[in-house]
C-alpha cells in the first residue's frame, strides 16, 4: 500500500514538472516542505525540537522548478504576526552548494505562533515563502 501511494505521489510530482529537494543525511529528523510557484523548499531545524530562548539553526534544501532561475541568495527570518515583532537576532545564511543552505542564529524568545520567512533571490526577483509553527 505504501509503495503504491509513493508511486502515485512521485508520478504526480513528475507530471507537474516539480522537483524534490533532499537532504543527504538526517535520519529521524523531521523535514518540512514548502511548495511555491518557482521553488520547492525543504527545511529542518537543528535541534529538531525548538526550545524557547535557545538558539537553533535551519537547514534548507532548495530546488528550482522548470523555467525558474537558479537562486542567487537566500535569506531566512522569522516573526510573530500577531505580536508584530521579529526575532531579537539576525540570521546568517551560508550556502554549501547544490541548493543547500544553513541559517544560523535563530531564536524564538517567547511562546506563540512564529512564522518563518524564506526569501529566495534570483535574477533580480524575490520569491517569498512562509510557514508557521506554534511554540508552547
Ligand atoms: Cu511575541
Short mmCIF file of C-alpha atoms and ligand atoms in Angstrom, two decimals, residues 80 83 85 110, ligand 1:
data_model
loop_
_atom_site.label_atom_id
_atom_site.label_comp_id
_atom_site.label_asym_id
_atom_site.label_seq_id
_atom_site.Cartn_x
_atom_site.Cartn_y
_atom_site.Cartn_z
CA UNK A 80 5.26 36.74 15.27
CA UNK A 83 2.55 40.41 18.09
CA UNK A 85 7.65 41.72 16.26
CA UNK A 110 8.54 33.57 23.52
CU1 LIG B 1 5.55 37.63 20.60
#
